[in-house]
Coordinates of C-alpha atoms and ligand atoms in Angstrom, one line a residue:
M10 CA 41.9 -32.4 -55.6
A11 CA 43.6 -34.6 -58.2
D12 CA 45.2 -32.6 -61.0
S13 CA 44.2 -35.2 -63.5
N14 CA 41.0 -36.8 -64.6
R15 CA 42.4 -40.3 -64.4
T16 CA 42.1 -42.6 -61.5
K17 CA 45.5 -43.6 -60.0
Y18 CA 46.2 -47.2 -59.1
I19 CA 48.4 -48.3 -56.2
F20 CA 49.1 -52.1 -56.2
V21 CA 50.2 -53.5 -52.9
T22 CA 52.1 -56.8 -52.9
G23 CA 53.7 -58.8 -50.1
G24 CA 56.9 -60.8 -50.0
V25 CA 59.0 -63.1 -47.8
V26 CA 56.2 -64.3 -45.5
S27 CA 52.4 -63.9 -45.2
A28 CA 50.7 -62.1 -42.4
L29 CA 52.9 -59.0 -42.6
G30 CA 49.8 -56.7 -42.6
K31 CA 49.3 -55.8 -46.2
G32 CA 45.6 -55.1 -45.4
I33 CA 46.5 -52.7 -42.7
A34 CA 49.2 -51.1 -44.9
S35 CA 46.7 -50.7 -47.7
A36 CA 44.1 -49.3 -45.3
S37 CA 46.6 -46.9 -43.8
I38 CA 47.7 -45.5 -47.2
G39 CA 44.0 -45.1 -48.0
L40 CA 43.3 -43.2 -44.8
L41 CA 46.2 -40.8 -45.4
L42 CA 45.1 -40.1 -49.0
Q43 CA 41.5 -39.7 -47.9
R44 CA 42.5 -37.2 -45.2
R45 CA 44.3 -35.2 -47.9
G46 CA 40.9 -34.8 -49.5
L47 CA 41.2 -37.6 -52.1
T48 CA 38.5 -40.2 -52.8
V49 CA 39.8 -43.7 -52.3
Q50 CA 38.5 -47.2 -53.2
N51 CA 40.2 -50.3 -51.8
I52 CA 40.0 -53.7 -53.4
K53 CA 41.4 -57.0 -52.3
L54 CA 42.3 -59.6 -54.9
D55 CA 42.4 -63.1 -53.3
P56 CA 44.1 -65.9 -55.2
Y57 CA 42.1 -68.8 -53.8
L58 CA 39.6 -70.8 -55.8
N59 CA 36.7 -70.5 -53.3
V60 CA 34.1 -68.0 -54.7
D61 CA 34.1 -66.3 -51.3
P62 CA 35.5 -67.2 -47.9
G63 CA 31.9 -68.0 -46.6
T64 CA 32.4 -71.7 -46.9
M65 CA 35.9 -71.7 -45.4
N66 CA 36.7 -72.9 -41.9
P67 CA 37.9 -69.9 -39.7
F68 CA 41.0 -71.9 -39.0
Q69 CA 41.8 -71.6 -42.7
H70 CA 40.8 -68.1 -43.2
G71 CA 40.0 -66.2 -40.1
E72 CA 36.8 -64.2 -39.8
V73 CA 34.4 -63.8 -42.7
F74 CA 33.6 -60.1 -43.0
V75 CA 30.0 -59.5 -44.2
L76 CA 29.1 -56.3 -46.0
D77 CA 25.8 -54.4 -46.2
D78 CA 25.0 -56.0 -49.5
G79 CA 25.4 -59.5 -48.0
S80 CA 28.7 -60.4 -49.6
E81 CA 30.9 -62.6 -47.5
T82 CA 34.5 -61.2 -47.8
D83 CA 38.0 -61.3 -46.6
L84 CA 38.8 -59.8 -43.2
D85 CA 41.0 -57.2 -44.8
L86 CA 37.7 -55.5 -46.0
G87 CA 37.1 -54.9 -42.3
H88 CA 40.4 -53.0 -42.0
Y89 CA 39.4 -50.9 -45.1
E90 CA 36.0 -50.1 -43.7
R91 CA 37.3 -49.3 -40.2
F92 CA 40.2 -47.1 -41.4
L93 CA 38.3 -45.3 -44.1
G94 CA 35.0 -45.1 -42.3
K95 CA 33.0 -46.2 -45.2
S96 CA 30.9 -49.2 -46.3
L97 CA 32.1 -51.3 -49.2
D98 CA 30.3 -53.7 -51.5
K99 CA 30.9 -56.9 -53.3
R100 CA 33.1 -55.2 -56.0
N101 CA 35.8 -54.6 -53.3
N102 CA 36.7 -58.3 -53.0
V103 CA 37.6 -60.4 -56.0
T104 CA 38.7 -64.0 -55.8
T105 CA 40.2 -66.4 -58.3
G106 CA 37.0 -68.5 -57.8
Q107 CA 34.8 -65.6 -58.9
I108 CA 37.0 -64.9 -62.0
Y109 CA 36.9 -68.5 -63.1
N110 CA 33.2 -68.8 -62.3
T111 CA 32.5 -65.9 -64.7
I112 CA 34.8 -67.1 -67.4
I113 CA 33.5 -70.7 -67.3
T114 CA 29.9 -69.5 -67.4
R115 CA 30.7 -67.4 -70.4
E116 CA 32.5 -70.2 -72.1
R117 CA 29.6 -72.6 -71.6
R118 CA 27.2 -70.0 -73.1
G119 CA 29.5 -69.9 -76.2
D120 CA 30.5 -66.3 -75.7
Y121 CA 34.1 -66.9 -76.7
L122 CA 33.1 -67.8 -80.3
G123 CA 35.4 -70.7 -80.7
A124 CA 38.5 -69.2 -79.1
T125 CA 40.7 -71.2 -76.8
V126 CA 40.1 -69.8 -73.3
Q127 CA 43.4 -69.1 -71.5
V128 CA 44.9 -67.5 -68.5
I129 CA 46.4 -64.8 -70.7
P130 CA 44.4 -63.0 -72.0
H131 CA 41.0 -64.2 -70.7
V132 CA 41.8 -64.5 -67.0
T133 CA 44.0 -61.4 -66.9
E134 CA 41.4 -59.3 -68.8
E135 CA 38.7 -60.3 -66.3
I136 CA 41.0 -59.4 -63.4
K137 CA 41.9 -56.0 -64.9
S138 CA 38.2 -55.3 -65.7
R139 CA 37.3 -56.0 -62.0
V140 CA 40.0 -53.5 -60.8
R141 CA 38.9 -50.9 -63.4
A142 CA 35.2 -51.4 -62.6
L143 CA 35.9 -49.6 -59.3
A144 CA 37.0 -46.5 -61.2
K145 CA 34.1 -46.7 -63.6
N146 CA 30.9 -47.4 -61.7
G147 CA 29.4 -44.6 -59.6
K148 CA 31.6 -41.6 -58.7
R149 CA 35.1 -42.0 -60.0
P150 CA 37.6 -42.3 -57.2
D151 CA 40.9 -40.4 -57.3
V152 CA 42.8 -43.5 -56.2
V153 CA 42.2 -47.2 -56.3
I154 CA 44.3 -49.3 -53.9
A155 CA 44.5 -52.9 -54.9
E156 CA 46.0 -55.4 -52.5
I157 CA 47.1 -58.7 -53.9
G158 CA 46.6 -61.6 -51.5
G159 CA 49.3 -64.2 -50.8
T160 CA 53.0 -63.8 -51.1
V161 CA 55.1 -63.1 -54.2
G162 CA 56.4 -66.5 -55.4
D163 CA 53.1 -68.3 -54.9
I164 CA 51.9 -70.1 -58.0
E165 CA 48.3 -69.0 -57.5
S166 CA 48.9 -65.3 -57.4
L167 CA 50.7 -65.2 -60.7
P168 CA 47.7 -64.2 -62.8
F169 CA 47.1 -61.2 -60.5
L170 CA 50.7 -60.1 -60.7
E171 CA 50.6 -60.4 -64.5
S172 CA 47.5 -58.4 -64.6
I173 CA 49.0 -55.5 -62.5
R174 CA 52.0 -55.6 -64.7
Q175 CA 49.8 -55.1 -67.7
L176 CA 47.8 -52.4 -66.0
R177 CA 50.9 -50.4 -65.6
L178 CA 51.6 -50.6 -69.3
E179 CA 48.0 -49.6 -70.1
E180 CA 47.4 -47.0 -67.5
G181 CA 50.9 -45.4 -67.6
L182 CA 53.8 -45.1 -65.3
E183 CA 52.5 -41.8 -63.7
N184 CA 49.1 -43.4 -63.0
T185 CA 50.2 -46.6 -61.3
M186 CA 52.4 -47.3 -58.4
F187 CA 53.8 -50.6 -57.0
V188 CA 54.2 -50.8 -53.3
H189 CA 55.9 -53.9 -51.9
L190 CA 55.6 -55.0 -48.3
T191 CA 58.5 -57.1 -47.1
L192 CA 60.1 -58.4 -43.9
V193 CA 63.5 -57.3 -42.6
P194 CA 64.1 -59.9 -39.8
Y195 CA 66.3 -59.4 -36.8
I196 CA 68.7 -62.3 -36.2
S197 CA 69.4 -62.2 -32.5
T198 CA 72.4 -64.6 -32.6
A199 CA 74.1 -62.3 -35.1
G200 CA 72.6 -59.1 -33.5
E201 CA 71.7 -57.8 -36.9
F202 CA 68.8 -57.1 -39.2
K203 CA 69.0 -58.9 -42.5
T204 CA 68.1 -57.5 -45.9
K205 CA 68.6 -60.6 -48.0
P206 CA 65.0 -61.8 -47.9
T207 CA 63.9 -58.4 -49.1
Q208 CA 66.4 -58.5 -52.0
H209 CA 65.2 -62.0 -53.0
S210 CA 61.6 -61.0 -52.8
V211 CA 62.2 -57.9 -55.0
K212 CA 64.2 -60.1 -57.4
E213 CA 61.3 -62.4 -57.7
L214 CA 59.0 -59.5 -58.5
R215 CA 61.4 -58.2 -61.1
E216 CA 61.4 -61.6 -62.8
I217 CA 57.8 -61.2 -63.6
G218 CA 58.3 -57.7 -64.8
I219 CA 57.4 -55.6 -61.7
Q220 CA 59.9 -53.1 -60.3
P221 CA 58.5 -51.8 -57.0
D222 CA 58.3 -48.0 -56.6
M223 CA 58.2 -48.2 -52.8
L224 CA 59.1 -50.7 -50.2
L225 CA 57.4 -50.9 -46.8
C226 CA 59.9 -52.8 -44.6
R227 CA 58.2 -54.6 -41.7
C228 CA 60.6 -55.2 -38.8
S229 CA 60.5 -55.7 -35.0
K230 CA 62.0 -52.3 -34.3
P231 CA 63.2 -49.3 -36.4
I232 CA 66.1 -50.0 -38.7
S233 CA 69.1 -47.6 -39.4
D234 CA 69.3 -45.2 -42.4
S235 CA 72.4 -47.1 -43.6
L236 CA 70.3 -50.3 -43.8
R237 CA 67.6 -48.4 -45.8
Q238 CA 70.4 -47.2 -48.1
K239 CA 71.6 -50.7 -48.6
I240 CA 68.0 -51.9 -49.4
S241 CA 67.6 -49.0 -51.8
L242 CA 70.8 -49.9 -53.6
F243 CA 70.1 -53.6 -54.0
C244 CA 66.4 -53.2 -54.9
S245 CA 66.7 -50.1 -57.1
V246 CA 64.2 -48.1 -55.0
P247 CA 65.2 -44.5 -54.0
T248 CA 66.1 -44.4 -50.3
R249 CA 63.3 -41.9 -49.6
N250 CA 60.9 -44.6 -50.9
V251 CA 62.2 -47.3 -48.5
A252 CA 59.8 -46.8 -45.6
V253 CA 60.0 -48.7 -42.3
A254 CA 57.0 -50.2 -40.5
P255 CA 58.2 -51.4 -37.1
D256 CA 55.8 -53.4 -34.9
A257 CA 53.3 -51.0 -33.3
S258 CA 51.4 -51.3 -30.0
T259 CA 48.2 -50.6 -32.0
I260 CA 47.4 -51.0 -35.7
Y261 CA 45.8 -47.5 -35.6
E262 CA 49.3 -46.1 -35.2
I263 CA 50.5 -47.4 -38.6
P264 CA 49.1 -44.5 -40.7
L265 CA 50.9 -42.1 -38.4
Q266 CA 54.1 -44.1 -38.7
L267 CA 53.8 -44.0 -42.5
H268 CA 53.0 -40.3 -42.5
S269 CA 56.0 -39.4 -40.4
Q270 CA 58.1 -41.0 -43.2
Q271 CA 56.2 -39.0 -45.9
V272 CA 54.7 -42.1 -47.5
D273 CA 51.6 -40.2 -48.5
Q274 CA 53.7 -37.3 -49.9
I275 CA 55.7 -39.8 -51.9
V276 CA 52.5 -41.2 -53.4
C277 CA 51.2 -37.8 -54.2
D278 CA 54.5 -36.8 -55.8
H279 CA 54.5 -39.9 -57.9
F280 CA 51.0 -39.3 -59.2
R281 CA 51.6 -35.5 -59.4
L282 CA 48.7 -34.9 -57.2
D283 CA 48.7 -31.4 -55.8
V284 CA 46.9 -31.8 -52.5
G285 CA 47.3 -30.3 -49.0
D286 CA 48.6 -32.0 -45.9
P287 CA 46.3 -34.6 -44.3
D288 CA 44.2 -33.6 -41.4
L289 CA 45.1 -36.3 -38.8
D290 CA 44.1 -34.5 -35.6
Q291 CA 41.1 -36.8 -34.8
W292 CA 43.1 -39.9 -35.6
E293 CA 46.0 -38.8 -33.4
G294 CA 43.6 -38.2 -30.6
I295 CA 42.2 -41.7 -30.9
V296 CA 45.7 -43.3 -30.9
E297 CA 46.7 -41.2 -27.9
K298 CA 43.7 -42.5 -26.0
I299 CA 44.3 -46.1 -27.0
K300 CA 47.9 -45.9 -25.8
N301 CA 47.2 -44.1 -22.6
P302 CA 44.2 -45.7 -20.9
R303 CA 43.2 -44.5 -17.4
R304 CA 41.7 -47.7 -16.2
R305 CA 41.6 -51.4 -17.1
V306 CA 38.7 -53.9 -17.4
K307 CA 38.8 -57.6 -17.9
I308 CA 36.3 -59.0 -20.4
A309 CA 36.1 -62.8 -21.1
I310 CA 35.4 -64.1 -24.6
C311 CA 34.1 -67.6 -24.5
G312 CA 34.2 -69.3 -27.9
K313 CA 35.3 -72.2 -30.0
Y314 CA 38.4 -70.6 -31.7
V315 CA 40.1 -69.0 -28.7
N316 CA 43.5 -69.9 -30.0
L317 CA 42.9 -68.2 -33.3
K318 CA 42.3 -64.5 -32.8
D319 CA 41.8 -63.8 -36.5
A320 CA 38.5 -65.6 -36.2
Y321 CA 37.3 -62.8 -34.0
K322 CA 39.1 -59.9 -35.6
S323 CA 36.2 -57.4 -35.7
I324 CA 35.2 -58.1 -32.2
I325 CA 38.7 -57.4 -30.9
E326 CA 38.8 -54.2 -32.9
S327 CA 35.3 -53.2 -31.7
F328 CA 36.6 -53.4 -28.1
T329 CA 39.6 -51.2 -29.0
H330 CA 37.1 -48.6 -30.4
A331 CA 34.7 -48.8 -27.5
A332 CA 37.6 -48.5 -25.0
V333 CA 38.4 -45.0 -26.4
P334 CA 35.3 -43.2 -24.9
A335 CA 35.7 -45.2 -21.7
E336 CA 39.4 -44.2 -21.6
A337 CA 40.0 -47.8 -20.6
A338 CA 42.2 -50.7 -21.7
V339 CA 40.1 -53.8 -22.3
D340 CA 42.1 -56.9 -21.4
L341 CA 40.5 -59.8 -23.2
I342 CA 40.5 -63.1 -21.5
W343 CA 40.0 -66.0 -23.9
V344 CA 38.1 -68.9 -22.4
S345 CA 37.5 -72.1 -24.2
S346 CA 33.8 -73.1 -24.0
E347 CA 34.9 -76.7 -23.8
E348 CA 37.0 -76.0 -20.8
I349 CA 34.1 -74.3 -19.0
K350 CA 32.1 -77.4 -19.7
H351 CA 34.9 -79.4 -18.2
S352 CA 35.8 -77.3 -15.1
G353 CA 32.8 -75.1 -14.5
P354 CA 32.5 -71.3 -15.1
E355 CA 33.6 -70.1 -11.6
R356 CA 37.2 -70.8 -12.2
F357 CA 37.3 -68.6 -15.3
L358 CA 34.7 -66.0 -14.7
H359 CA 34.8 -65.1 -11.0
D360 CA 36.9 -62.0 -11.5
V361 CA 35.9 -60.7 -15.0
D362 CA 34.0 -57.5 -15.6
G363 CA 32.1 -58.8 -18.6
L364 CA 31.4 -61.8 -20.8
L365 CA 31.0 -61.8 -24.5
I366 CA 29.9 -64.9 -26.4
P367 CA 30.6 -64.4 -30.1
G368 CA 28.9 -66.0 -33.2
G369 CA 29.6 -69.5 -34.2
F370 CA 28.4 -72.7 -35.8
G371 CA 28.0 -76.2 -34.6
E372 CA 27.3 -77.8 -31.3
R373 CA 30.9 -78.2 -29.9
G374 CA 31.2 -76.0 -26.8
V375 CA 27.6 -74.9 -26.7
E376 CA 26.9 -76.4 -23.2
G377 CA 29.9 -74.5 -21.8
K378 CA 28.6 -71.3 -23.3
I379 CA 25.2 -71.9 -21.8
E380 CA 26.7 -72.5 -18.3
S381 CA 28.8 -69.4 -18.5
I382 CA 25.8 -67.3 -19.4
K383 CA 23.9 -68.7 -16.4
Y384 CA 26.9 -67.8 -14.2
V385 CA 27.1 -64.1 -15.4
R386 CA 23.3 -63.7 -15.3
E387 CA 23.1 -64.9 -11.7
H388 CA 26.3 -63.0 -10.6
N389 CA 25.2 -59.7 -12.2
I390 CA 28.2 -59.6 -14.5
P391 CA 27.6 -57.6 -17.8
F392 CA 26.9 -59.9 -20.7
F393 CA 26.9 -59.4 -24.5
G394 CA 25.8 -62.2 -26.8
I395 CA 26.3 -62.0 -30.5
C396 CA 24.4 -64.3 -32.9
L397 CA 25.1 -67.8 -31.6
G398 CA 25.8 -66.0 -28.3
M399 CA 22.3 -64.5 -28.2
Q400 CA 20.8 -67.9 -29.2
C401 CA 22.7 -69.5 -26.2
A402 CA 21.3 -66.8 -23.9
V403 CA 17.8 -67.6 -25.0
I404 CA 18.3 -71.3 -24.5
E405 CA 19.8 -70.7 -21.0
Y406 CA 16.9 -68.4 -20.1
A407 CA 14.3 -70.9 -21.3
R408 CA 15.9 -73.7 -19.4
N409 CA 16.7 -72.0 -16.1
V410 CA 14.2 -69.2 -15.8
C411 CA 11.2 -70.5 -17.7
N412 CA 11.9 -74.1 -16.6
I413 CA 11.6 -75.4 -20.1
E414 CA 13.7 -78.5 -19.6
N415 CA 15.8 -79.6 -22.6
A416 CA 15.3 -76.3 -24.4
H417 CA 17.8 -76.3 -27.3
S418 CA 18.5 -75.2 -30.8
Y419 CA 17.3 -77.0 -33.9
E420 CA 20.7 -76.4 -35.4
F421 CA 22.1 -79.1 -33.1
Y422 CA 19.3 -81.6 -32.7
R423 CA 16.4 -82.3 -35.0
D424 CA 14.0 -84.2 -32.8
L425 CA 13.7 -81.6 -30.0
K426 CA 10.7 -81.2 -27.7
H427 CA 11.5 -77.6 -27.2
P428 CA 13.4 -76.0 -30.1
V429 CA 13.5 -72.5 -28.7
I430 CA 15.9 -71.6 -31.5
H431 CA 14.5 -72.7 -34.9
L432 CA 15.4 -72.6 -38.6
M433 CA 14.2 -69.4 -40.3
A434 CA 11.2 -70.1 -42.6
D435 CA 13.0 -69.1 -45.8
Q436 CA 15.9 -71.5 -44.9
E437 CA 13.7 -74.6 -45.3
G438 CA 14.8 -76.6 -48.2
V439 CA 18.1 -74.8 -48.7
T440 CA 20.7 -77.3 -49.6
E441 CA 23.7 -75.3 -51.0
L442 CA 26.0 -73.9 -48.3
G443 CA 27.6 -71.0 -50.2
G444 CA 26.0 -67.6 -49.8
T445 CA 22.6 -69.0 -48.7
M446 CA 22.4 -67.7 -45.1
R447 CA 20.4 -64.6 -44.1
L448 CA 23.2 -62.2 -45.0
G449 CA 23.9 -58.5 -44.9
A450 CA 22.1 -55.5 -43.6
Y451 CA 18.5 -55.6 -42.4
P452 CA 16.5 -53.0 -40.5
C453 CA 15.6 -53.6 -36.9
V454 CA 13.0 -51.7 -34.9
L455 CA 13.9 -51.1 -31.2
T456 CA 11.6 -51.2 -28.3
E457 CA 11.4 -47.8 -26.6
G458 CA 12.8 -47.6 -23.1
T459 CA 15.2 -50.5 -23.5
R460 CA 18.9 -50.4 -22.9
T461 CA 19.5 -51.0 -26.6
H462 CA 17.2 -48.1 -27.5
E463 CA 19.1 -45.9 -25.1
A464 CA 22.4 -47.0 -26.5
Y465 CA 21.5 -46.3 -30.2
G466 CA 19.4 -43.2 -29.5
E467 CA 17.2 -44.0 -32.4
I468 CA 14.2 -46.3 -33.0
E469 CA 15.2 -48.0 -36.3
V470 CA 18.7 -49.2 -36.9
S471 CA 20.4 -51.3 -39.6
E472 CA 22.7 -54.2 -38.8
R473 CA 24.5 -56.9 -40.7
H474 CA 23.5 -60.6 -40.3
R475 CA 24.9 -64.0 -41.0
H476 CA 22.8 -66.8 -39.7
R477 CA 20.2 -69.5 -40.5
Y478 CA 18.4 -69.9 -37.1
E479 CA 16.3 -67.5 -35.1
L480 CA 14.4 -67.3 -31.8
N481 CA 11.3 -69.5 -32.3
N482 CA 8.2 -67.3 -32.1
A483 CA 6.2 -70.1 -30.5
Y484 CA 8.3 -69.4 -27.3
R485 CA 8.1 -65.6 -27.4
D486 CA 5.1 -65.4 -25.0
V487 CA 6.5 -67.6 -22.3
L488 CA 9.9 -65.9 -22.5
T489 CA 8.3 -62.5 -22.3
R490 CA 6.1 -63.6 -19.4
H491 CA 9.3 -64.5 -17.6
K492 CA 10.7 -61.0 -18.3
L493 CA 13.0 -61.6 -21.2
I494 CA 12.6 -58.4 -23.2
M495 CA 12.2 -58.5 -26.9
A496 CA 14.2 -55.3 -27.4
G497 CA 14.4 -55.3 -31.2
V498 CA 12.5 -57.0 -34.0
S499 CA 12.3 -57.0 -37.8
P500 CA 9.9 -54.3 -39.1
D501 CA 7.3 -57.0 -39.9
D502 CA 7.7 -58.3 -36.3
R503 CA 8.5 -61.8 -37.5
L504 CA 12.1 -62.1 -36.3
V505 CA 13.4 -61.3 -32.9
E506 CA 16.7 -59.5 -33.3
I507 CA 17.5 -58.4 -29.7
V508 CA 16.8 -59.7 -26.3
E509 CA 17.5 -58.0 -22.9
I510 CA 17.1 -58.5 -19.2
A511 CA 16.0 -55.5 -17.3
D512 CA 16.8 -56.7 -13.8
H513 CA 20.6 -57.0 -14.5
P514 CA 23.4 -54.4 -14.8
W515 CA 23.8 -55.1 -18.6
F516 CA 22.5 -58.2 -20.4
V517 CA 22.0 -57.9 -24.1
G518 CA 21.9 -60.5 -26.9
V519 CA 21.7 -59.6 -30.6
Q520 CA 21.0 -61.8 -33.6
F521 CA 23.2 -59.6 -35.8
H522 CA 26.9 -58.8 -35.9
P523 CA 27.4 -55.3 -34.4
E524 CA 31.2 -55.8 -34.6
L525 CA 31.1 -55.4 -38.4
K526 CA 30.0 -51.8 -38.2
S527 CA 32.2 -50.4 -35.4
R528 CA 34.9 -47.9 -36.3
P529 CA 37.6 -46.2 -34.4
T530 CA 36.0 -42.8 -35.3
D531 CA 32.5 -44.2 -34.4
P532 CA 32.5 -47.0 -31.9
H533 CA 29.4 -49.2 -32.0
P534 CA 26.9 -48.0 -29.4
L535 CA 26.4 -51.5 -27.9
F536 CA 30.1 -52.2 -27.6
R537 CA 30.5 -48.7 -26.1
D538 CA 27.8 -49.3 -23.5
F539 CA 29.0 -52.9 -22.7
V540 CA 32.5 -51.6 -22.0
Q541 CA 31.0 -48.8 -19.9
A542 CA 29.0 -51.4 -18.0
A543 CA 32.3 -53.4 -17.5
V544 CA 34.0 -50.3 -16.2
E545 CA 31.2 -49.8 -13.6
H546 CA 31.4 -53.5 -12.7
S547 CA 35.1 -53.3 -12.1
R548 CA 34.6 -50.2 -9.9
R549 CA 31.9 -52.2 -7.9
R550 CA 34.3 -55.1 -7.7
R551 CA 37.1 -52.9 -6.4
E552 CA 34.8 -51.3 -3.8
A553 CA 33.6 -54.7 -2.6
A554 CA 37.3 -55.8 -2.3
E555 CA 38.1 -52.6 -0.3
R556 CA 35.1 -53.2 2.0
E557 CA 36.2 -56.8 2.6
K558 CA 39.7 -55.7 3.4
T559 CA 38.4 -53.2 6.0
V560 CA 36.3 -55.8 7.6
D561 CA 39.2 -58.3 7.6
S562 CA 41.6 -55.8 9.2
E563 CA 39.0 -54.8 11.8
L564 CA 38.6 -58.5 12.7
T565 CA 42.3 -59.1 12.9
E566 CA 43.1 -55.8 14.7
P567 CA 43.5 -57.2 18.3
T568 CA 46.0 -59.8 17.0
G569 CA 47.8 -57.1 15.1
K570 CA 48.2 -55.1 18.2
L571 CA 49.5 -58.0 20.1
Q572 CA 52.1 -58.8 17.5
R573 CA 53.3 -55.2 17.4
S574 CA 53.8 -55.0 21.2
Ligands
LIG22 N1 24.8 -71.0 -36.1 C1 23.9 -69.9 -35.9 C2 22.9 -69.7 -37.0 O1 23.2 -70.1 -38.2 C3 24.6 -68.7 -35.5 C4 25.3 -68.1 -36.6 C5 26.3 -67.0 -36.1 O2 26.6 -67.0 -35.0 N2 26.9 -66.3 -37.1 O3 21.9 -69.2 -36.9

């Protein structure tokens, strides 16, 4: 345990370019400290003016990660939850928008008693109090890891950097640590790695009063010790504290990479924390399985943002987790729903082992999704529909099995004869878009004997939601009569949360987002069973191909003999 009663703070900044993986680095350091027996809280400080990313387009921001308490947060919170295996709450993501919102509300109330309200001290005090709140409320963590969004040099992240500079002053050198993530690019024409961008980035940090204690150098492959020494010299960081994070085949390997360079030991030494070695056996076992699959399956994801993988981050990670027990590698095939509409599903789906339709908003691409669901339903290919994906499955079933012509969702057309998907009652009259959907964790009661019940192994589960529309109860009877199973409902039976088809290898649609709760150490049961169903489908596909080959060769045998003679 920590040898001091004070919470220690690690501040993670990024330089040179964005998208270096500060979130994964922060989560990895957190995991290593947690596995040494320390309690850790991660916080992400986002410099944008939106109150939360809920109103942002996925093209701008990637996935919105929803927590149990319903807060809509940055996708890095997903990494924190997955690596540390714990659920976070709204305190763990702070944006400039939230800070200003609080300050302006206070100012309008007159709380500042005539003072001029300024970035320093009012904004910085508010930022510092949000970071410290994590060390105050509830059980005091040993370590708080605060990741500053954006790249050093951005105008908008300055108040955050100024706040962490002040925090070092106030909390003390031995209780704070600055970790800077930087890029060491390889210039192929020169055949060399270049340290200049790192030097510049550290210079920029120093100008605002921050001297990093540790550098994490991102690079395409490992760099030499002499280069680390050079970086050390120019950046005034001891060579031991210049760690290298080369591109890895799986993000779950990063903690092991950092541990092999003693990053967690350096942190503990800095804070004078006397704790034992981390227990990484389970984690190493997972990485081992991810890197050495025994089989491969092909799963198609049909959505709107197929060129922007960050929009589906948690789904991709959930497949990685689910692939571990199946000892499989899941090859994800990204199919644009609009292309399916254009060229038909056969071309894209004839050789896949499963289809997943993720959540989404807006009508674009919906008809392609519906067509692809019809295809996999009729061809016995495993199907998993999430949120909008489940709603599309209900529309498809209503149209093609129940013969309800023109069945559709009220989200897309208002004057529908058959709105099989309708607005939830408590969404009527909602006009503001920010934070007003059905958000966060809700209980769901499963129907005994269903596939879903079998997967979870319990009768009541809790899952996270983010939607405004639901299966229209007026159509529940007709759908049930045609054998669509209502496999999960809200405890008051007013909302259908899960639908299933029994007469199919695996066909499940869920109104919630299971991908938000999957973890490498605890894959989500539905993703796990879906991948297993895909493994079985791929085996059946192989066997059928073998049989066809045998039949073919039997048929061609006489010709073959003739050719040989
Ligand atoms: N657009 C749908 C709704 O609001 C589905 C939302 C989602 O897929 N997250 O109900």
